[in-house]
PDB file of C-alpha atoms and ligand atoms in Angstrom:
ATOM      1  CA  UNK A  53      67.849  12.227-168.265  1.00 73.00           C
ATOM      2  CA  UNK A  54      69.552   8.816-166.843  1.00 87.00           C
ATOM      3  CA  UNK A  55      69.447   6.875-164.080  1.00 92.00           C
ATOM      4  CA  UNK A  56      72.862   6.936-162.196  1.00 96.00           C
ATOM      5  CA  UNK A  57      74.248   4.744-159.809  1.00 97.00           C
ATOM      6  CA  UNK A  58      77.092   6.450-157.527  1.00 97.00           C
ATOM      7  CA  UNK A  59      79.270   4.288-155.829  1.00 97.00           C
ATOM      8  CA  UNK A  60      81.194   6.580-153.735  1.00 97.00           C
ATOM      9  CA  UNK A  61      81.973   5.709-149.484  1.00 96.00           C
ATOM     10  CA  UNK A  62      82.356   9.743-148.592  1.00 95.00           C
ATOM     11  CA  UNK A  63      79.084  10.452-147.259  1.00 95.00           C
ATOM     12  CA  UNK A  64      79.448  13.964-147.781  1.00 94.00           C
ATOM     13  CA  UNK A  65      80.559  13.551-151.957  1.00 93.00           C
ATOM     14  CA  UNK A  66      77.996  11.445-151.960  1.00 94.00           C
ATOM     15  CA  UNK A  67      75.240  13.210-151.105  1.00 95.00           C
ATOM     16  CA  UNK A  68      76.793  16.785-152.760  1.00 93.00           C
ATOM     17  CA  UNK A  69      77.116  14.772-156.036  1.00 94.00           C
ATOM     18  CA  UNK A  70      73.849  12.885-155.401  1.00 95.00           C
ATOM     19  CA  UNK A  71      71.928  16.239-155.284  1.00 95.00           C
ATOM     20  CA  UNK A  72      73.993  17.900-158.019  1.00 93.00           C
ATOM     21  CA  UNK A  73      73.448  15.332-160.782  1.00 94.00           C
ATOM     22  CA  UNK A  74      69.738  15.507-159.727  1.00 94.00           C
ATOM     23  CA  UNK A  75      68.914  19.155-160.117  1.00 93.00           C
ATOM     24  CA  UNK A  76      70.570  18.212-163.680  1.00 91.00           C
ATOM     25  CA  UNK A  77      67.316  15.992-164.348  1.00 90.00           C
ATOM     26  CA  UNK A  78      69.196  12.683-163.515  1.00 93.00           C
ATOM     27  CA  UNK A  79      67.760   9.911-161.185  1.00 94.00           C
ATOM     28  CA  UNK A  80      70.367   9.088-158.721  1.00 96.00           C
ATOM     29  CA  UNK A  81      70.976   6.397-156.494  1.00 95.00           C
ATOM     30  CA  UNK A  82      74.213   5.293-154.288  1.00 96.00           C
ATOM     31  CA  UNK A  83      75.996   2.791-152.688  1.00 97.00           C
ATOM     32  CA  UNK A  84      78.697   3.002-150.369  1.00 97.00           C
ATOM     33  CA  UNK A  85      80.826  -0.343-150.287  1.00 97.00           C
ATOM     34  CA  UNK A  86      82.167  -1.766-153.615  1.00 97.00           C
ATOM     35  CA  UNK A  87      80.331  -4.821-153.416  1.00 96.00           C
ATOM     36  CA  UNK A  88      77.042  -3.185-152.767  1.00 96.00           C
ATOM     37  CA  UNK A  89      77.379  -1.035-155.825  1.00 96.00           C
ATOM     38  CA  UNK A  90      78.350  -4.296-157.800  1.00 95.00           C
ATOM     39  CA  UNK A  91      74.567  -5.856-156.904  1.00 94.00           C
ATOM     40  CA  UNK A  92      73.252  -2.675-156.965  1.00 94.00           C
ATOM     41  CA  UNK A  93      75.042  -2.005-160.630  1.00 93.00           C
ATOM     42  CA  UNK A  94      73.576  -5.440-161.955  1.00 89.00           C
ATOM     43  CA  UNK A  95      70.222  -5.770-160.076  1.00 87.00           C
ATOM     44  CA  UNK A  96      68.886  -2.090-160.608  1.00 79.00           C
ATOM     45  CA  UNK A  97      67.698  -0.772-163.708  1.00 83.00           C
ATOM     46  CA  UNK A  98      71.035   1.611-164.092  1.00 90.00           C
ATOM     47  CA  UNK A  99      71.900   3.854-167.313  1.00 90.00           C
ATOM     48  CA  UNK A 100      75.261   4.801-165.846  1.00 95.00           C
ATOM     49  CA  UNK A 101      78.037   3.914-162.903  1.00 96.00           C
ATOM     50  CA  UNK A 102      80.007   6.381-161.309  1.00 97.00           C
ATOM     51  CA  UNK A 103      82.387   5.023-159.565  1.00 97.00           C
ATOM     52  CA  UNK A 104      85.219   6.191-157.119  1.00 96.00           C
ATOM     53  CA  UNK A 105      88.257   3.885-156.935  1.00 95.00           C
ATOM     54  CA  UNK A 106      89.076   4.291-153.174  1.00 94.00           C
ATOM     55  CA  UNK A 107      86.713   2.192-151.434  1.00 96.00           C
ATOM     56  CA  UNK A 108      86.593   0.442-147.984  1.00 96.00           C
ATOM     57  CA  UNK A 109      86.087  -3.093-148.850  1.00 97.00           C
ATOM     58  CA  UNK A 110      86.762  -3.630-152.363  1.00 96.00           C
ATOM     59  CA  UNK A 111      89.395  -1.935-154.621  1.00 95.00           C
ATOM     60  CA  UNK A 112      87.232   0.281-157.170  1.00 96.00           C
ATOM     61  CA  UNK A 113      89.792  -1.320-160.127  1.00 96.00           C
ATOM     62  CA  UNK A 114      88.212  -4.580-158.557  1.00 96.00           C
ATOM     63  CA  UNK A 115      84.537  -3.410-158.512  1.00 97.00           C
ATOM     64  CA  UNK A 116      85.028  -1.945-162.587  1.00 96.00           C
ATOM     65  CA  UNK A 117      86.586  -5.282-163.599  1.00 94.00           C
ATOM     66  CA  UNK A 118      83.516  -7.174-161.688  1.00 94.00           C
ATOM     67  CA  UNK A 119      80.781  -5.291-163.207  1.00 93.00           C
ATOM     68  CA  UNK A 120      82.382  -5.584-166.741  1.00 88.00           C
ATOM     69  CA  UNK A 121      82.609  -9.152-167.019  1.00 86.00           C
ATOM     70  CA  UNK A 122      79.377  -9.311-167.017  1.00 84.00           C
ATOM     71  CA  UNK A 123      77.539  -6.186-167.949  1.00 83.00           C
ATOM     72  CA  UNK A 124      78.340  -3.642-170.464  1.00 81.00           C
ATOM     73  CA  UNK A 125      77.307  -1.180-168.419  1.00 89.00           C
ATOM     74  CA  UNK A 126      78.918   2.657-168.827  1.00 92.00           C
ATOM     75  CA  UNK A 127      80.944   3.318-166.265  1.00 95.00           C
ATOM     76  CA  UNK A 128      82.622   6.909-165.488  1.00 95.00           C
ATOM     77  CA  UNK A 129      85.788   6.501-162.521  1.00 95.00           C
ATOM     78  CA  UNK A 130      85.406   9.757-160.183  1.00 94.00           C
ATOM     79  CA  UNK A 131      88.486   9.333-158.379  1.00 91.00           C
ATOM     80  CA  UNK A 132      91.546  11.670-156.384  1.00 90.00           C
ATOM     81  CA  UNK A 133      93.874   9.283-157.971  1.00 88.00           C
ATOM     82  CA  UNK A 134      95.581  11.295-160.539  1.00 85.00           C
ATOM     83  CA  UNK A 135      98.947   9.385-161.259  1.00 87.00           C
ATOM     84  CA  UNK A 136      98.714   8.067-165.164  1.00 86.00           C
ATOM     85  CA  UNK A 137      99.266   4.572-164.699  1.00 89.00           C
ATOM     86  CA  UNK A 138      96.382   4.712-162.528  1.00 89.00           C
ATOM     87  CA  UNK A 139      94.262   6.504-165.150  1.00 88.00           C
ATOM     88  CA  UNK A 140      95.232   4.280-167.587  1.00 87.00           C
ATOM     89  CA  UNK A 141      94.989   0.747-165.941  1.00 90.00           C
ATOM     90  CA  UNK A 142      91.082   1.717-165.112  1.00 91.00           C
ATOM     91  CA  UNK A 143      90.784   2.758-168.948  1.00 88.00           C
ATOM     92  CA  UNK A 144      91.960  -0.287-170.324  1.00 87.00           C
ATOM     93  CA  UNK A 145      89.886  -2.087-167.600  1.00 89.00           C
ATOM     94  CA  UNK A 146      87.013  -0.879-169.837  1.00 87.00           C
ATOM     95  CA  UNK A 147      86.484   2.581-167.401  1.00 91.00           C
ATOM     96  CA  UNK A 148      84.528   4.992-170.324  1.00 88.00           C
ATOM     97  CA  UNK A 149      85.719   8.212-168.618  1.00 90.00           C
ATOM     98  CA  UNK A 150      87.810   9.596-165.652  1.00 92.00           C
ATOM     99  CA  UNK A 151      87.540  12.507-163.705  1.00 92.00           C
ATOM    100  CA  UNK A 152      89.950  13.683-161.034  1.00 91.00           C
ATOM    101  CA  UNK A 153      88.850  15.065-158.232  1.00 88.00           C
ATOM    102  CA  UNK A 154      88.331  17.851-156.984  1.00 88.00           C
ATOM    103  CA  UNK A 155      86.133  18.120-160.453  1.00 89.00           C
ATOM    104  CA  UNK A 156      82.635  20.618-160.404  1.00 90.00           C
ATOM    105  CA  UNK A 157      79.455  18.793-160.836  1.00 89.00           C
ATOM    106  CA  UNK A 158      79.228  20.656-164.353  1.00 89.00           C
ATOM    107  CA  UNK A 159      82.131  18.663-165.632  1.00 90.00           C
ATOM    108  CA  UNK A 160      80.756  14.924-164.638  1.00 93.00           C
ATOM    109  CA  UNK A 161      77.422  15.794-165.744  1.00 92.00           C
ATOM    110  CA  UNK A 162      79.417  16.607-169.027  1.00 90.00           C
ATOM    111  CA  UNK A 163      81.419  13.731-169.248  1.00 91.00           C
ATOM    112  CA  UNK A 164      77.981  11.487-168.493  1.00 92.00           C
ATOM    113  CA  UNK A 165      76.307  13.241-171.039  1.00 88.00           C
ATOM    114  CA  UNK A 166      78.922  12.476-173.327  1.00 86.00           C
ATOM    115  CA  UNK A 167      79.234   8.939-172.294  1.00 87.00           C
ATOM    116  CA  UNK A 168      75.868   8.392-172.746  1.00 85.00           C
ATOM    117  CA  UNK A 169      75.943  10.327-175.959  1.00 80.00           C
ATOM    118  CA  UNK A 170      78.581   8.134-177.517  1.00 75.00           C
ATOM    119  CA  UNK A 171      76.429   4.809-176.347  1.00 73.00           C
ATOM    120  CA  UNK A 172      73.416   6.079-178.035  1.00 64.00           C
ATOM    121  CA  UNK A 173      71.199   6.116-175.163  1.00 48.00           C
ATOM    122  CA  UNK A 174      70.879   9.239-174.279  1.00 48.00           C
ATOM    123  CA  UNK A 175      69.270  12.732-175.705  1.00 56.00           C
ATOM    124  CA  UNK A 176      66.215  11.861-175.632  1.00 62.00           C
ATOM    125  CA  UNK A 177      66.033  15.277-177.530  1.00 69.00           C
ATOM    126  CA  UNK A 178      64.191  17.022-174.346  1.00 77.00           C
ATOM    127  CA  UNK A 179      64.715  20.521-173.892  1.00 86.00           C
ATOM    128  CA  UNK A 180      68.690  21.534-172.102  1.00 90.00           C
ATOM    129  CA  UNK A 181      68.618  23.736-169.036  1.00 91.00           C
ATOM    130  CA  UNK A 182      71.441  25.681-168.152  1.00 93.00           C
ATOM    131  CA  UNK A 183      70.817  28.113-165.486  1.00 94.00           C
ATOM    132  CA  UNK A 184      68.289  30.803-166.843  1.00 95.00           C
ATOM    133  CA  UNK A 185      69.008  29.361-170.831  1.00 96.00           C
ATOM    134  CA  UNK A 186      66.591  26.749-171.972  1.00 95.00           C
ATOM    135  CA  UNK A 187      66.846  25.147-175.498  1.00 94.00           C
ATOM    136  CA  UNK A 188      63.960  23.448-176.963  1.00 91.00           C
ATOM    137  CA  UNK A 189      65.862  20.907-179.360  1.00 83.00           C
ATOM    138  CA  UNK A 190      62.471  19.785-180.925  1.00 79.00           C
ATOM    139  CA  UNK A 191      60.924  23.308-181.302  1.00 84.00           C
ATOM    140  CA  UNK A 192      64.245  24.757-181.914  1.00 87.00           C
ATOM    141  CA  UNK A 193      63.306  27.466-179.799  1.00 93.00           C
ATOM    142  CA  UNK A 194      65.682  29.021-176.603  1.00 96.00           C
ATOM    143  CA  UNK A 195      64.836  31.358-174.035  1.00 96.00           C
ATOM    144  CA  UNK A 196      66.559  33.248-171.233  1.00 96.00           C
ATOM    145  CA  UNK A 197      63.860  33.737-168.329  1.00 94.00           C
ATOM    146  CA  UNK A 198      61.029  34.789-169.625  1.00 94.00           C
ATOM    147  CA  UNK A 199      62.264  35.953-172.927  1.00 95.00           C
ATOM    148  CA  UNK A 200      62.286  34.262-175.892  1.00 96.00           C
ATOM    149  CA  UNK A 201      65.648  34.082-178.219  1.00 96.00           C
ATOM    150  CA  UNK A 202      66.089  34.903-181.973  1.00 94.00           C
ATOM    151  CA  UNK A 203      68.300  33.092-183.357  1.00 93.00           C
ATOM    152  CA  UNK A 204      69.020  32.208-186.550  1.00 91.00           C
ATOM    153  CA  UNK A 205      70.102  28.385-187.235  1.00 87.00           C
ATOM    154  CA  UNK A 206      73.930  28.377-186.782  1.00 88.00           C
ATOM    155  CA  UNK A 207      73.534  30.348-183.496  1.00 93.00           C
ATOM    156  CA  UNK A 208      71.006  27.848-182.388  1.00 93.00           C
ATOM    157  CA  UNK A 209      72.912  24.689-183.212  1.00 90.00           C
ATOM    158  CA  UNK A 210      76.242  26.287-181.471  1.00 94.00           C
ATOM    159  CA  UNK A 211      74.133  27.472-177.973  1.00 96.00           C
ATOM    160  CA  UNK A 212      72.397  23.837-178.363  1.00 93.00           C
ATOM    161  CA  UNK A 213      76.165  22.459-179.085  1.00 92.00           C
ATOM    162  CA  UNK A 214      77.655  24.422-176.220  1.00 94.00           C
ATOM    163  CA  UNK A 215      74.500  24.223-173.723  1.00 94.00           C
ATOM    164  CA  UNK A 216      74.797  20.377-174.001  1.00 89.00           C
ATOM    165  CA  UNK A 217      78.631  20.325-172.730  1.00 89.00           C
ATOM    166  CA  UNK A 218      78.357  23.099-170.544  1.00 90.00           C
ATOM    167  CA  UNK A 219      80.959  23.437-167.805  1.00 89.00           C
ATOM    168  CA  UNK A 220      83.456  22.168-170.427  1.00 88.00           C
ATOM    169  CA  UNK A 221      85.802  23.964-172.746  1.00 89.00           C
ATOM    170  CA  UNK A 222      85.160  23.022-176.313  1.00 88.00           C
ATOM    171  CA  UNK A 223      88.448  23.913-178.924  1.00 86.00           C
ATOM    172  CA  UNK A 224      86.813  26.210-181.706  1.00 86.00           C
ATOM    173  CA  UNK A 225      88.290  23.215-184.354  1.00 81.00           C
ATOM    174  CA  UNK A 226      85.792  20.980-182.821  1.00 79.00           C
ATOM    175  CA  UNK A 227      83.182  23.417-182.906  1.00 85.00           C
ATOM    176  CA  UNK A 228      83.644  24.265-186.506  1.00 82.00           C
ATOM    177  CA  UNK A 229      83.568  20.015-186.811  1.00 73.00           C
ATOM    178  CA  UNK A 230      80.680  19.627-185.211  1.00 75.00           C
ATOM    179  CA  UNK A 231      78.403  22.507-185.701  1.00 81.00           C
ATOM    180  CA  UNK A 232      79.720  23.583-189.322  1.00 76.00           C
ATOM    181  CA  UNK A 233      80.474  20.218-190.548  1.00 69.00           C
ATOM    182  CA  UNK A 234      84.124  21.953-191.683  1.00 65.00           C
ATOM    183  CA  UNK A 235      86.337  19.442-190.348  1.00 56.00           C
ATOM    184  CA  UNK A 236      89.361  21.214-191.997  1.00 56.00           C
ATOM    185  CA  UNK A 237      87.937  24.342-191.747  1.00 55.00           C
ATOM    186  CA  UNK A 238      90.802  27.110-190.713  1.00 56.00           C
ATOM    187  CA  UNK A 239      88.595  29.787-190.346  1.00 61.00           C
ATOM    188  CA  UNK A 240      87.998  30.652-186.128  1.00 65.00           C
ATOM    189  CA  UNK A 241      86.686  33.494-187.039  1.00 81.00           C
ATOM    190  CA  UNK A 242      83.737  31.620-187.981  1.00 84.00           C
ATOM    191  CA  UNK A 243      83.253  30.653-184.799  1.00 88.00           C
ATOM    192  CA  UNK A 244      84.524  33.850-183.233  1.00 90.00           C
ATOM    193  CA  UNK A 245      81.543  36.196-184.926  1.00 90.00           C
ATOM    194  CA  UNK A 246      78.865  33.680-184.135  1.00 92.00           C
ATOM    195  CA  UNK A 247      80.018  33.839-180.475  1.00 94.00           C
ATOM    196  CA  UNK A 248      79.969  37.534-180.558  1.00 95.00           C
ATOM    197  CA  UNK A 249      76.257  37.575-181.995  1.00 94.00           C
ATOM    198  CA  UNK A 250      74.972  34.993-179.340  1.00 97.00           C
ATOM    199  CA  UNK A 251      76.566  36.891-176.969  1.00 97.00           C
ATOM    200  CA  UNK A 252      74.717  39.935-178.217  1.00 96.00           C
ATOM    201  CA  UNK A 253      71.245  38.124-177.523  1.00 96.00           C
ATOM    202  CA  UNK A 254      71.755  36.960-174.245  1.00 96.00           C
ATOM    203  CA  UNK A 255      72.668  40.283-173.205  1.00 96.00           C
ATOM    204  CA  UNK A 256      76.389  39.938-172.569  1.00 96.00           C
ATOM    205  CA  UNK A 257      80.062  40.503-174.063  1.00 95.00           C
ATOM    206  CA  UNK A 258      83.228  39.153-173.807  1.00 93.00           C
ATOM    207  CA  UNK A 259      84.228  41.388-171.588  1.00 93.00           C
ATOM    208  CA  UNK A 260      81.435  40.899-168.729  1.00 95.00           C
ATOM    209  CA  UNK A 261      80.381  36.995-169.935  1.00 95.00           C
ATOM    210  CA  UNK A 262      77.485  35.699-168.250  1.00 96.00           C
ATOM    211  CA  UNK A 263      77.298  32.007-170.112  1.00 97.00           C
ATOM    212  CA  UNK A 264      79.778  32.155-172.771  1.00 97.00           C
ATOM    213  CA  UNK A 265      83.358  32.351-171.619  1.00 95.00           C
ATOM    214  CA  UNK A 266      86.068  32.380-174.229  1.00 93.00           C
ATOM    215  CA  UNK A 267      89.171  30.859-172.954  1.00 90.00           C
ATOM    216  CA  UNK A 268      92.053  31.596-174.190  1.00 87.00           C
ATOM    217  CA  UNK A 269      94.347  29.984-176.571  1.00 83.00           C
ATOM    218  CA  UNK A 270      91.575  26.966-175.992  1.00 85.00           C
ATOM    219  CA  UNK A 271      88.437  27.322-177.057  1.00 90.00           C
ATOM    220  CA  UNK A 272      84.518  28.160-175.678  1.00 94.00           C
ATOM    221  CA  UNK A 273      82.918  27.071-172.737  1.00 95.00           C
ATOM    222  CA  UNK A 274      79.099  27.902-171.540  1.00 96.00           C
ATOM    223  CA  UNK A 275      78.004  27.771-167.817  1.00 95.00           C
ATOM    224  CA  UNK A 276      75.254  28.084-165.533  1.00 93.00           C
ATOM    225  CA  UNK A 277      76.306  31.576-163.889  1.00 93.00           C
ATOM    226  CA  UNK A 278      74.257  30.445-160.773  1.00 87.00           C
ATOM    227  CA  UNK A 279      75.975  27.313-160.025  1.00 81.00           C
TER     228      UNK A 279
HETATM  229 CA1   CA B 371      86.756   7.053-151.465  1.00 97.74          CA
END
């Protein structure tokens, strides 16, 4: 899907994350100093930085403000630092996204996804696996193993919608936004009944989910069950 450059000095993050973001289709390469993910950053042919911010030689606010002088380069902070400021002086230093660790690998395959999304350089429109579930965007087909899915449109667009954020927890206001086009639209139940019927044809319910999880008071969220 993209070529990712970790820049991460725990060997042991590194290679879990390394491996993760790999089984999800990405190419991944890492460096473990600041200033070797800096060349690395501007000399490889990279899609997409993640970066952590507590690094041996260089400061990772340091390495972000290096690489964006000069490149425009996405960059997503993966970092333990969770005090505000923090988040926010890396944002303004043109950081695209921040994730606090300890985060799962579905959530900063998300948030690259969405990154890349934003930038325009990703979907390549190739078919999304998640766990068992794959959906064929150009065929507009999905299948669960072996067996094929019915859908109708709306429940394809909302497991294509869902599948492509998967591990995050999507408010049913942006789902009515994004997959109905209803950006005022009150009506959850909308959303609600098409969740029940997808639910339905994978084989599951709310009350034993398998890939759709309804959480509470916020919104939907699919996963791989296997992960
Ligand atoms: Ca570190």
């Amino acid at each position: 899907m993209a070529s990712i450059l970790l820049i991460e000095d725990d060997h042991r993050i590194r290679e879990a994350l390394a491996r993760a973001l790999a089984t999800r289709g990405h190419e991944v390469r890492s460096s473990a100093t600041g200033l070797a993910g800096v060349e690395d950053a501007l000399a490889e042919e990279v899609d997409l930085v993640v970066l952590d911010l507590g690094l041996p030689d260089v400061d990772g606010i340091d390495v972000l403000k290096m690489i964006r002088s000069v490149s425009p380069l996405p960059i997503v902070i993966a970092t333990a630092r969770d005090e505000e400021a923090e988040i926010v002086k890396a944002l303004d230093a043109g950081a695209d996204d921040y994730v606090v660790k300890p985060f799962s690998s579905d959530q900063l395959d998300a948030r690259i996804r969405a990154v890349l999304r934003r930038l325009g350089s990703d979907d390549d429109g190739g078919p999304v696996v998640v766990g068992q579930l794959t959906i064929d965007q150009r065929a507009r087909s999905a299948s669960l193993g072996d067996e094929s899915l019915e859908l109708s449109r709306r429940e394809f667009d909302l497991l294509l919608f869902l599948a492509q954020r998967a591990g995050t927890v999507i408010g049913k206001r942006e789902i009515l936004a994004e997959v109905w086009r209803q950006p005022y639209g009150g009506a959850d139940k909308t959303v609600d009944v098409h969740v029940s019927w997808l639910r339905r044809k994978l084989g599951e319910s709310a009350a034993e989910p398998v890939y759709l999880h309804t959480v509470r008071g916020v919104g939907i969220k699919l996963v791989d069950p296997d992960a």
